[in-house]
Tab-separated table of C-alpha atoms in Angstrom:
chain	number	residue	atom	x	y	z
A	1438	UNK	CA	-18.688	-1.350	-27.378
A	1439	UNK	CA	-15.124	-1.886	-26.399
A	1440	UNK	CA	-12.777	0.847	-24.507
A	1441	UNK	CA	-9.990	1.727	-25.728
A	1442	UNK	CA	-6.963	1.340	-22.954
A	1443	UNK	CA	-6.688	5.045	-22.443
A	1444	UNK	CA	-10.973	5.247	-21.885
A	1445	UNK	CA	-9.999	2.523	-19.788
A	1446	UNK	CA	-7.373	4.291	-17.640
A	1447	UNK	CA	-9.342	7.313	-17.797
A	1448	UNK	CA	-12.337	5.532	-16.179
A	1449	UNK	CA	-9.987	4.141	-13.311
A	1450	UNK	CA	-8.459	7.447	-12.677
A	1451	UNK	CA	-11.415	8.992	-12.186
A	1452	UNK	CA	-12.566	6.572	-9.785
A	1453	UNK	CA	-9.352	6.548	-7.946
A	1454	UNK	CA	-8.909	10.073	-7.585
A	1455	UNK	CA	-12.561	10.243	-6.211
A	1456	UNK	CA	-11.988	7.642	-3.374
A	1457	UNK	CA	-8.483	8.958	-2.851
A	1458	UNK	CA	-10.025	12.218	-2.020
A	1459	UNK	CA	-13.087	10.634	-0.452
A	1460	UNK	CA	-10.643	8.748	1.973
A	1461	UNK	CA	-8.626	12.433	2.690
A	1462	UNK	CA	-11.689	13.921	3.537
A	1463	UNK	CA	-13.162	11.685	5.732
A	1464	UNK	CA	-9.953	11.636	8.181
A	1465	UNK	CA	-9.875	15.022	8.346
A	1466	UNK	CA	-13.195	14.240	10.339
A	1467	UNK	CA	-11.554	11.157	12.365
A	1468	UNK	CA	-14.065	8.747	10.704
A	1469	UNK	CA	-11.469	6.141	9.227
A	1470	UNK	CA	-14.130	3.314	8.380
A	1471	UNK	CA	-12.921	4.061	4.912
A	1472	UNK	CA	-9.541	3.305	5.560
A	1473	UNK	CA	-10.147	-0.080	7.110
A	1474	UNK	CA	-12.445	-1.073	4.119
A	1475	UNK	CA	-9.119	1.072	1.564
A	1476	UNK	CA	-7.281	-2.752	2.472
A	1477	UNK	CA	-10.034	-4.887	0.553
A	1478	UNK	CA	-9.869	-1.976	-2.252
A	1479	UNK	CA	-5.527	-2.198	-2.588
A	1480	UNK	CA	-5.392	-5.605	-2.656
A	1481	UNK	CA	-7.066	-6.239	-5.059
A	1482	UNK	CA	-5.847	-3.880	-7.041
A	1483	UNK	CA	-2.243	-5.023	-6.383
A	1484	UNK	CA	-3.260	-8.412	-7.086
A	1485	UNK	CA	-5.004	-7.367	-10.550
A	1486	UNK	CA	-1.823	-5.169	-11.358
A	1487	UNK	CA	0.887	-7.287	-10.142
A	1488	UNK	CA	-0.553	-10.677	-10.847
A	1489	UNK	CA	-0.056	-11.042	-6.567
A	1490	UNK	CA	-2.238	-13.410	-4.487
A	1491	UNK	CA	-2.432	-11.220	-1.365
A	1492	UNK	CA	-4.415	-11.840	1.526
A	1493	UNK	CA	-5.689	-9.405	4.111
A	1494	UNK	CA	-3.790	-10.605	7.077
A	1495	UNK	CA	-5.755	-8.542	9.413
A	1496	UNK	CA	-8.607	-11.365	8.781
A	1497	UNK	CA	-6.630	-13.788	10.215
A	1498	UNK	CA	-5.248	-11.827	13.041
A	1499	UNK	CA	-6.710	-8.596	14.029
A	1500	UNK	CA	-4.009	-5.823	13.952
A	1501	UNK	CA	-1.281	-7.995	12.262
A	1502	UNK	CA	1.601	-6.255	13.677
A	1503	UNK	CA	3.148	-4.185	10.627
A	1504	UNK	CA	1.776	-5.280	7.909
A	1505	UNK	CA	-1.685	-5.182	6.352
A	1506	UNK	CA	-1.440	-7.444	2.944
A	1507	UNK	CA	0.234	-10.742	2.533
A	1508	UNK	CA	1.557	-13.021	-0.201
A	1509	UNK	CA	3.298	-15.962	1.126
A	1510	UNK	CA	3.937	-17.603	-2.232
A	1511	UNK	CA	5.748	-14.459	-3.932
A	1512	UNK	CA	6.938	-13.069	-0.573
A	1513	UNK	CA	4.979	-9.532	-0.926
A	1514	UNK	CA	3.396	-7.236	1.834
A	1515	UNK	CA	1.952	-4.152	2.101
A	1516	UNK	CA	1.496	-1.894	4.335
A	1517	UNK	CA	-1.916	0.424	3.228
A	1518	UNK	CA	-1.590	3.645	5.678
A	1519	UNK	CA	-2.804	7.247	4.787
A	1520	UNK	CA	-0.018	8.546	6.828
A	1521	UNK	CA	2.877	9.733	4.415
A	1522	UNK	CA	5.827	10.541	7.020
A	1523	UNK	CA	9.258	9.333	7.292
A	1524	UNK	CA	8.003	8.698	10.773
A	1525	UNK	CA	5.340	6.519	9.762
A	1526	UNK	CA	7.473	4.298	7.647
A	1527	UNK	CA	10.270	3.967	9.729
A	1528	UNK	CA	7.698	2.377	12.497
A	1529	UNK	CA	6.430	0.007	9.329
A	1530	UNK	CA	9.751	-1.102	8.876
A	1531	UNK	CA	10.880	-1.711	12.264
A	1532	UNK	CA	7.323	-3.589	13.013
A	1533	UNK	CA	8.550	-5.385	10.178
A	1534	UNK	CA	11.783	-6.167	11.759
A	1535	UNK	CA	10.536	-6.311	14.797
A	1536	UNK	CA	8.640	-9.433	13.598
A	1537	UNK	CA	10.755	-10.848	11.432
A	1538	UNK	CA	8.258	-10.462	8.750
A	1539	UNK	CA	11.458	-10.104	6.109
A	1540	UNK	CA	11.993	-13.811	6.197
A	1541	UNK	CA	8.555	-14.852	5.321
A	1542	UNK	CA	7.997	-11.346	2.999
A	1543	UNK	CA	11.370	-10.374	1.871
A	1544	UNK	CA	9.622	-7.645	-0.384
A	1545	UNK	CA	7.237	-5.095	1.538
A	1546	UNK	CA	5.489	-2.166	-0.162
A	1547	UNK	CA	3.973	1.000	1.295
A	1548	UNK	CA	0.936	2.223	0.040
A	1549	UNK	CA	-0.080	5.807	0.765
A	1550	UNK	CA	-3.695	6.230	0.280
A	1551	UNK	CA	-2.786	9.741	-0.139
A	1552	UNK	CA	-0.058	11.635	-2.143
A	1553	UNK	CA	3.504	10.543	-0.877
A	1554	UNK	CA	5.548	13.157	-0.522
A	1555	UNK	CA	7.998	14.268	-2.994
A	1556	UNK	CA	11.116	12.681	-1.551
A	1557	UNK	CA	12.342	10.693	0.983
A	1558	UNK	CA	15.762	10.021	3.070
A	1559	UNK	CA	17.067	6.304	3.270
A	1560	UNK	CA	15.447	4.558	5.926
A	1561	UNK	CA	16.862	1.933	8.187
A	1562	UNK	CA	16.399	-1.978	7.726
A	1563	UNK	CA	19.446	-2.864	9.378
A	1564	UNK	CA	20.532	-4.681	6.427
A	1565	UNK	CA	18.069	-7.376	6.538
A	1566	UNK	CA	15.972	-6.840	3.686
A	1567	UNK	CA	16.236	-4.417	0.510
A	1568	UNK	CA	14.049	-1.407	0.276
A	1569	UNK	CA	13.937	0.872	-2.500
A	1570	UNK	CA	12.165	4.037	-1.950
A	1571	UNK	CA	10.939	4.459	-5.588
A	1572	UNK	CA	9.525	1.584	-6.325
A	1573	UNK	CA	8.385	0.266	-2.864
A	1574	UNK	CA	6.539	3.634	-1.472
A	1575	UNK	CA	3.477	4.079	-3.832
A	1576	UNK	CA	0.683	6.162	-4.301
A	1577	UNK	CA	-2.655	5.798	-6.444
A	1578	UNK	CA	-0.883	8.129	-8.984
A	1579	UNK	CA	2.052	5.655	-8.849
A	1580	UNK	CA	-0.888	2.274	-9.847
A	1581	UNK	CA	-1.896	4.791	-12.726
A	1582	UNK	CA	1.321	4.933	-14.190
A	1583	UNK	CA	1.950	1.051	-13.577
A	1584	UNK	CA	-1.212	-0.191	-15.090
């Protein structure tokens, strides 16, 4: 039997929503193993999406400073953080200038495994790379929409 697309999404949402909440619940209780293993779970969903080729750089180098998901080729990372504060993502993107991680990754997406919040005010790059809050911060509601 084949799905329809919107069986399809509907499936995916579900499961989504479940580990989205699964993930929420389980910091609440400091136990973040779920966290670690949420990088394995985005990128391959961003590279399924997005037709990326992302690695986990955190294999390579434990703790890669900034930055959890890498593609050289297309010059895309990702930073996967349950932490939704302007705080948080400032101290992403200075890592990320920091490092000079713009040359080799000139685009860089946050990933919220929670909800992002509603809005955001501009955040500081110092000119060296573009970053556009609406399309670059993202949310598992956001890769339901996209798909």
């Amino acid at each position: 039997m084949n799905m329809t697309r919107e069986e399809y999404l509907k499936q995916i949402s579900n499961k989504l929503a479940i580990w989205q909440a699964d993930i929420k619940l389980r910091g609440e209780i400091n136990l973040y193993d779920s966290h670690i293993i949420a990088e394995y779970y985005v990128k391959e969903l961003f590279n399924m999406f997005f037709g990326y080729d992302l690695e986990n750089l955190n294999d390579s180098s434990k703790n890669f400073p900034g930055i959890d998901l890498g593609d050289q080729t297309q010059g895309v990372a990702v930073q996967v953080t349950a932490t939704k504060t302007r705080a948080k993502i400032q101290g992403t993107l200075d890592k990320f200038i920091e490092n000079k991680l713009y040359k080799d990754y000139p685009h860089l997406y946050i990933f919220i495994l929670s909800e992002k919040q509603n809005s955001y005010k501009p955040f500081d790059t110092k000119g060296l790379f573009s970053f556009d809050i609406d399309k670059q911060i993202l949310d598992i509601g956001d890769l339901i929409r996209l798909a």
